Short mmCIF file of N, CA and C in Angstrom, two decimals:
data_model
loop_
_atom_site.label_atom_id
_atom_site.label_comp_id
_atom_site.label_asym_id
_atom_site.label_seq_id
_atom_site.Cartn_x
_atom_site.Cartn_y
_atom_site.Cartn_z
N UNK B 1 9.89 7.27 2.23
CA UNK B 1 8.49 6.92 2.19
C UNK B 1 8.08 6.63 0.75
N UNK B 2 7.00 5.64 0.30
CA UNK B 2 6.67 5.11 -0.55
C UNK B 2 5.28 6.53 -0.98
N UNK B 3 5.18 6.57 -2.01
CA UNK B 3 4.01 7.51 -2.36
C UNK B 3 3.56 7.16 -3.62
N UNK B 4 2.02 7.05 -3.92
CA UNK B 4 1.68 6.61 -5.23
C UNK B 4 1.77 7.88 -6.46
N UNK B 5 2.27 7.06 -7.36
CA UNK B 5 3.02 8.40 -8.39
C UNK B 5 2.05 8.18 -9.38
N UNK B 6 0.72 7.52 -9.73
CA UNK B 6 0.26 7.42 -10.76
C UNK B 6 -0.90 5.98 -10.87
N UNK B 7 -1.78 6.02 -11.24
CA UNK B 7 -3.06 5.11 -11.20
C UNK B 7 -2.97 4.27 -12.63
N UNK B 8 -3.30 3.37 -12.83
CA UNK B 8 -3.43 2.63 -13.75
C UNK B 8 -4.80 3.09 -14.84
N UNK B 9 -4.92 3.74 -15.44
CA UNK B 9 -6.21 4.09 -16.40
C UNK B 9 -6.98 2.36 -16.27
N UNK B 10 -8.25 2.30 -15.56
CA UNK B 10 -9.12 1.58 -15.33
C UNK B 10 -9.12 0.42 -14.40
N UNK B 11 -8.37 0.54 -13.62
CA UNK B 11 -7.46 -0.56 -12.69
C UNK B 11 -8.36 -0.02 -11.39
N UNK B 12 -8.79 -1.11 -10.81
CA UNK B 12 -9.36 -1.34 -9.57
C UNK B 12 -9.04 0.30 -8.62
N UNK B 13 -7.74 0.13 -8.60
CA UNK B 13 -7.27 1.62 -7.61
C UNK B 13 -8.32 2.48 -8.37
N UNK B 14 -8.37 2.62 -9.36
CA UNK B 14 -8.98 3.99 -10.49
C UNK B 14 -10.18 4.37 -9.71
N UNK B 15 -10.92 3.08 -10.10
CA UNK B 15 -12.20 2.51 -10.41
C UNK B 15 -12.77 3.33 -9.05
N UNK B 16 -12.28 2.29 -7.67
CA UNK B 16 -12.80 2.73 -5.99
C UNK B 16 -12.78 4.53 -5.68
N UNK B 17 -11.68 5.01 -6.34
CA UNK B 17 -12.04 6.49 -5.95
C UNK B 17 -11.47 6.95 -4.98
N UNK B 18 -11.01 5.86 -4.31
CA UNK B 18 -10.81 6.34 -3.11
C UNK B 18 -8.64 6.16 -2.70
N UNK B 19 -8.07 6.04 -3.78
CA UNK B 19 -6.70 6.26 -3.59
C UNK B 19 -6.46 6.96 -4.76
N UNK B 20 -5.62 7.88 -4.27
CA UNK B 20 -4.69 9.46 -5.18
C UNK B 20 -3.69 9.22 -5.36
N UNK B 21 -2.98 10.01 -6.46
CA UNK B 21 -1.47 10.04 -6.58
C UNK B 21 -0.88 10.99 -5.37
N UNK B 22 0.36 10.90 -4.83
CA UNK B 22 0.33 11.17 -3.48
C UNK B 22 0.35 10.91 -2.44
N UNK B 23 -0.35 9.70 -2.28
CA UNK B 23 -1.16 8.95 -1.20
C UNK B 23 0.01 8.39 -0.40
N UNK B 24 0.59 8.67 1.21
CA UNK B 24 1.87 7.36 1.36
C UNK B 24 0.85 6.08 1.98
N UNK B 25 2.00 4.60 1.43
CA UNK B 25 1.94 3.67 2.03
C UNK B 25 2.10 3.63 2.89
N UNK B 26 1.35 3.50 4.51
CA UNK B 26 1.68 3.10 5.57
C UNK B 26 1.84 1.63 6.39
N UNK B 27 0.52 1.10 5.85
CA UNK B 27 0.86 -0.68 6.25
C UNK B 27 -0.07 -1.66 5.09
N UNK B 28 0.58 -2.77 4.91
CA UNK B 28 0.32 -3.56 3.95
C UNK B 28 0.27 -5.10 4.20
N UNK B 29 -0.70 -5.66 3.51
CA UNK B 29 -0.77 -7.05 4.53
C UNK B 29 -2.51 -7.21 4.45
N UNK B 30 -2.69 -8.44 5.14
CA UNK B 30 -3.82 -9.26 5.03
C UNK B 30 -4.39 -9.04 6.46
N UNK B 31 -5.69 -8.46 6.94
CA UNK B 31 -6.31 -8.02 7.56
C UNK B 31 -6.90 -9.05 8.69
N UNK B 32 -7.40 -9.27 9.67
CA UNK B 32 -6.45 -8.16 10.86
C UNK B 32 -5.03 -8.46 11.19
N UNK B 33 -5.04 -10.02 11.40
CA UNK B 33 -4.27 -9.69 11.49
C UNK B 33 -2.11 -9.85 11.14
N UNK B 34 -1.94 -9.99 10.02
CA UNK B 34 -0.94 -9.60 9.31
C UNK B 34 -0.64 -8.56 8.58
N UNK B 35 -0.62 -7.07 9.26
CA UNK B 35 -0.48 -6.27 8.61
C UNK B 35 1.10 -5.85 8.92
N UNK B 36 1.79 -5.10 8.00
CA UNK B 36 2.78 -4.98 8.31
C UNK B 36 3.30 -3.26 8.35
N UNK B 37 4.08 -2.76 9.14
CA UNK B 37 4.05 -0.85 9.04
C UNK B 37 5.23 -0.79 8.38
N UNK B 38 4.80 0.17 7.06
CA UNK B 38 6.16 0.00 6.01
C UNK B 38 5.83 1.37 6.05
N UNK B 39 5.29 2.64 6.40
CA UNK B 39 5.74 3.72 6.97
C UNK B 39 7.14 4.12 7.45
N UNK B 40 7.58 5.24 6.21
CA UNK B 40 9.19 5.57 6.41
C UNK B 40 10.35 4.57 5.97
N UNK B 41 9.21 3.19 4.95
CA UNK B 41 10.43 2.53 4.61
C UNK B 41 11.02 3.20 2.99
N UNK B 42 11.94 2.62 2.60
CA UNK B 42 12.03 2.92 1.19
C UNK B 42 11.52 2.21 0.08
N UNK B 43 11.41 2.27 -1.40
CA UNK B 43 10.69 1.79 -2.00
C UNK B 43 11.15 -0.04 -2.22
N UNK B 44 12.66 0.16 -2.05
CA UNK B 44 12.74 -1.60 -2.31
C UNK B 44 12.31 -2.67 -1.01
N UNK B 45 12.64 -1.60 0.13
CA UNK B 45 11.71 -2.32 1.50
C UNK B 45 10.60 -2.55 1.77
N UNK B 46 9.73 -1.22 0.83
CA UNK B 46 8.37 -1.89 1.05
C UNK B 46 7.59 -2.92 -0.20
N UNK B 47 8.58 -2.91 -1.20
CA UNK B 47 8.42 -4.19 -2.32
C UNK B 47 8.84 -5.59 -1.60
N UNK B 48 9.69 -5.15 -1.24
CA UNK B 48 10.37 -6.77 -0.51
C UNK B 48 9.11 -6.71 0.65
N UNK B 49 8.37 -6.29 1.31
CA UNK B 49 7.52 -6.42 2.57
C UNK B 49 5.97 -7.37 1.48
N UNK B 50 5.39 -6.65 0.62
CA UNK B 50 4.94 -6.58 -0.58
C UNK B 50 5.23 -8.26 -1.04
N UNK B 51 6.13 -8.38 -1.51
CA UNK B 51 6.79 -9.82 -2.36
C UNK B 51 6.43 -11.02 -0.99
N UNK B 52 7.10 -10.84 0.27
CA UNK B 52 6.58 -11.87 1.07
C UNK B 52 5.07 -11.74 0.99
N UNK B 53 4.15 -11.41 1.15
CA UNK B 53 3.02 -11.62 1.48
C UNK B 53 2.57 -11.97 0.20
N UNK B 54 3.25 -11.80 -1.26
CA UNK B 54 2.61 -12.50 -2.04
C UNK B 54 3.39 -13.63 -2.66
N UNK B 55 4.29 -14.32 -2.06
CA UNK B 55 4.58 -15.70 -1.70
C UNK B 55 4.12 -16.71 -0.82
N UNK B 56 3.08 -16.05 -0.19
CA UNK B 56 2.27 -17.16 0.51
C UNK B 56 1.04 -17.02 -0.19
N UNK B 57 0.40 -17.14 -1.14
CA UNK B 57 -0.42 -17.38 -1.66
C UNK B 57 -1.43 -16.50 -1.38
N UNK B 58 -1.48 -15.68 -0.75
CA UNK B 58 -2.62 -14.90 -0.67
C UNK B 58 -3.14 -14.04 -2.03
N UNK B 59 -4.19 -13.96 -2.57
CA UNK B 59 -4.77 -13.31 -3.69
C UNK B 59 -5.31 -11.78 -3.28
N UNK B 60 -5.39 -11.31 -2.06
CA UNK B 60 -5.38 -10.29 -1.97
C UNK B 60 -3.99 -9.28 -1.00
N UNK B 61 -4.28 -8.19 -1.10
CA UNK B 61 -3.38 -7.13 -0.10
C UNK B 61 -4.14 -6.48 0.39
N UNK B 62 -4.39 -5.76 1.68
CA UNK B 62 -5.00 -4.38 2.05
C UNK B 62 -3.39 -3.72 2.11
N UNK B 63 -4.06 -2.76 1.61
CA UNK B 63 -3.32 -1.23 2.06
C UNK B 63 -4.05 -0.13 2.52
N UNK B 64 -3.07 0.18 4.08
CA UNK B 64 -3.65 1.48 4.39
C UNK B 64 -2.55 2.77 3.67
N UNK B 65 -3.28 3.86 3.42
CA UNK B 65 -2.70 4.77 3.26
C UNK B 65 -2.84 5.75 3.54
N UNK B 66 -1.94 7.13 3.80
CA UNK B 66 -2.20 8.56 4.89
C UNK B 66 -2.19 9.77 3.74
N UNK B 67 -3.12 10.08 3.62
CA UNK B 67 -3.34 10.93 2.51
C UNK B 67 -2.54 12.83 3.14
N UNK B 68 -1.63 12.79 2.23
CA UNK B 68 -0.92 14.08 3.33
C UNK B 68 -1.53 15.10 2.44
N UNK B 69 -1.23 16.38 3.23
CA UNK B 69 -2.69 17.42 2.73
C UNK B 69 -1.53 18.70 3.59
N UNK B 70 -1.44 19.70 2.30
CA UNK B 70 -0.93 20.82 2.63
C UNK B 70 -1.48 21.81 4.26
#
C-alpha cells in the first residue's frame, strides 16, 4: 500500500487541510468517471497508474484516500 510520508511545506495538499502523512492511496483518476483502485498496490504500480492518466493530458488528479486510525 501506498501511504503519504510527508507534505510539501505550502503545496496545495498543505494548504486544503484535509490530507495527512499516513493517509493510504486508494483510487486515483479523473472523476466520475475514470477512477482507478490502486488500493494494495505497490508504490511503482500506483506511479505507473498515476503516469497514464497524466499522459493524456489531463491537468488535474482526484485522489481518494482512507485515513487509517489506531
Amino acid at each position: 500500500m501506498v501511504l503519504v510520508g510527508s507534505l510539501e511545506p505550502g503545496s496545495n495538499a498543505e494548504k486544503c487541510g484535509k490530507i495527512h502523512v499516513g493517509d493510504m492511496v486508494c483510487y486515483l483518476g479523473k472523476e466520475p468517471n475514470r477512477m482507478s483502485r490502486v488500493e494494495g498496490f505497490d508504490l511503482d504500480q500506483t506511479m505507473a497508474q498515476l503516469k497514464g492518466f497524466a499522459s493524456t493530458g489531463q491537468d488535474s488528479v482526484t485522489l481518494v484516500l482512507k485515513r487509517l486510525v489506531k
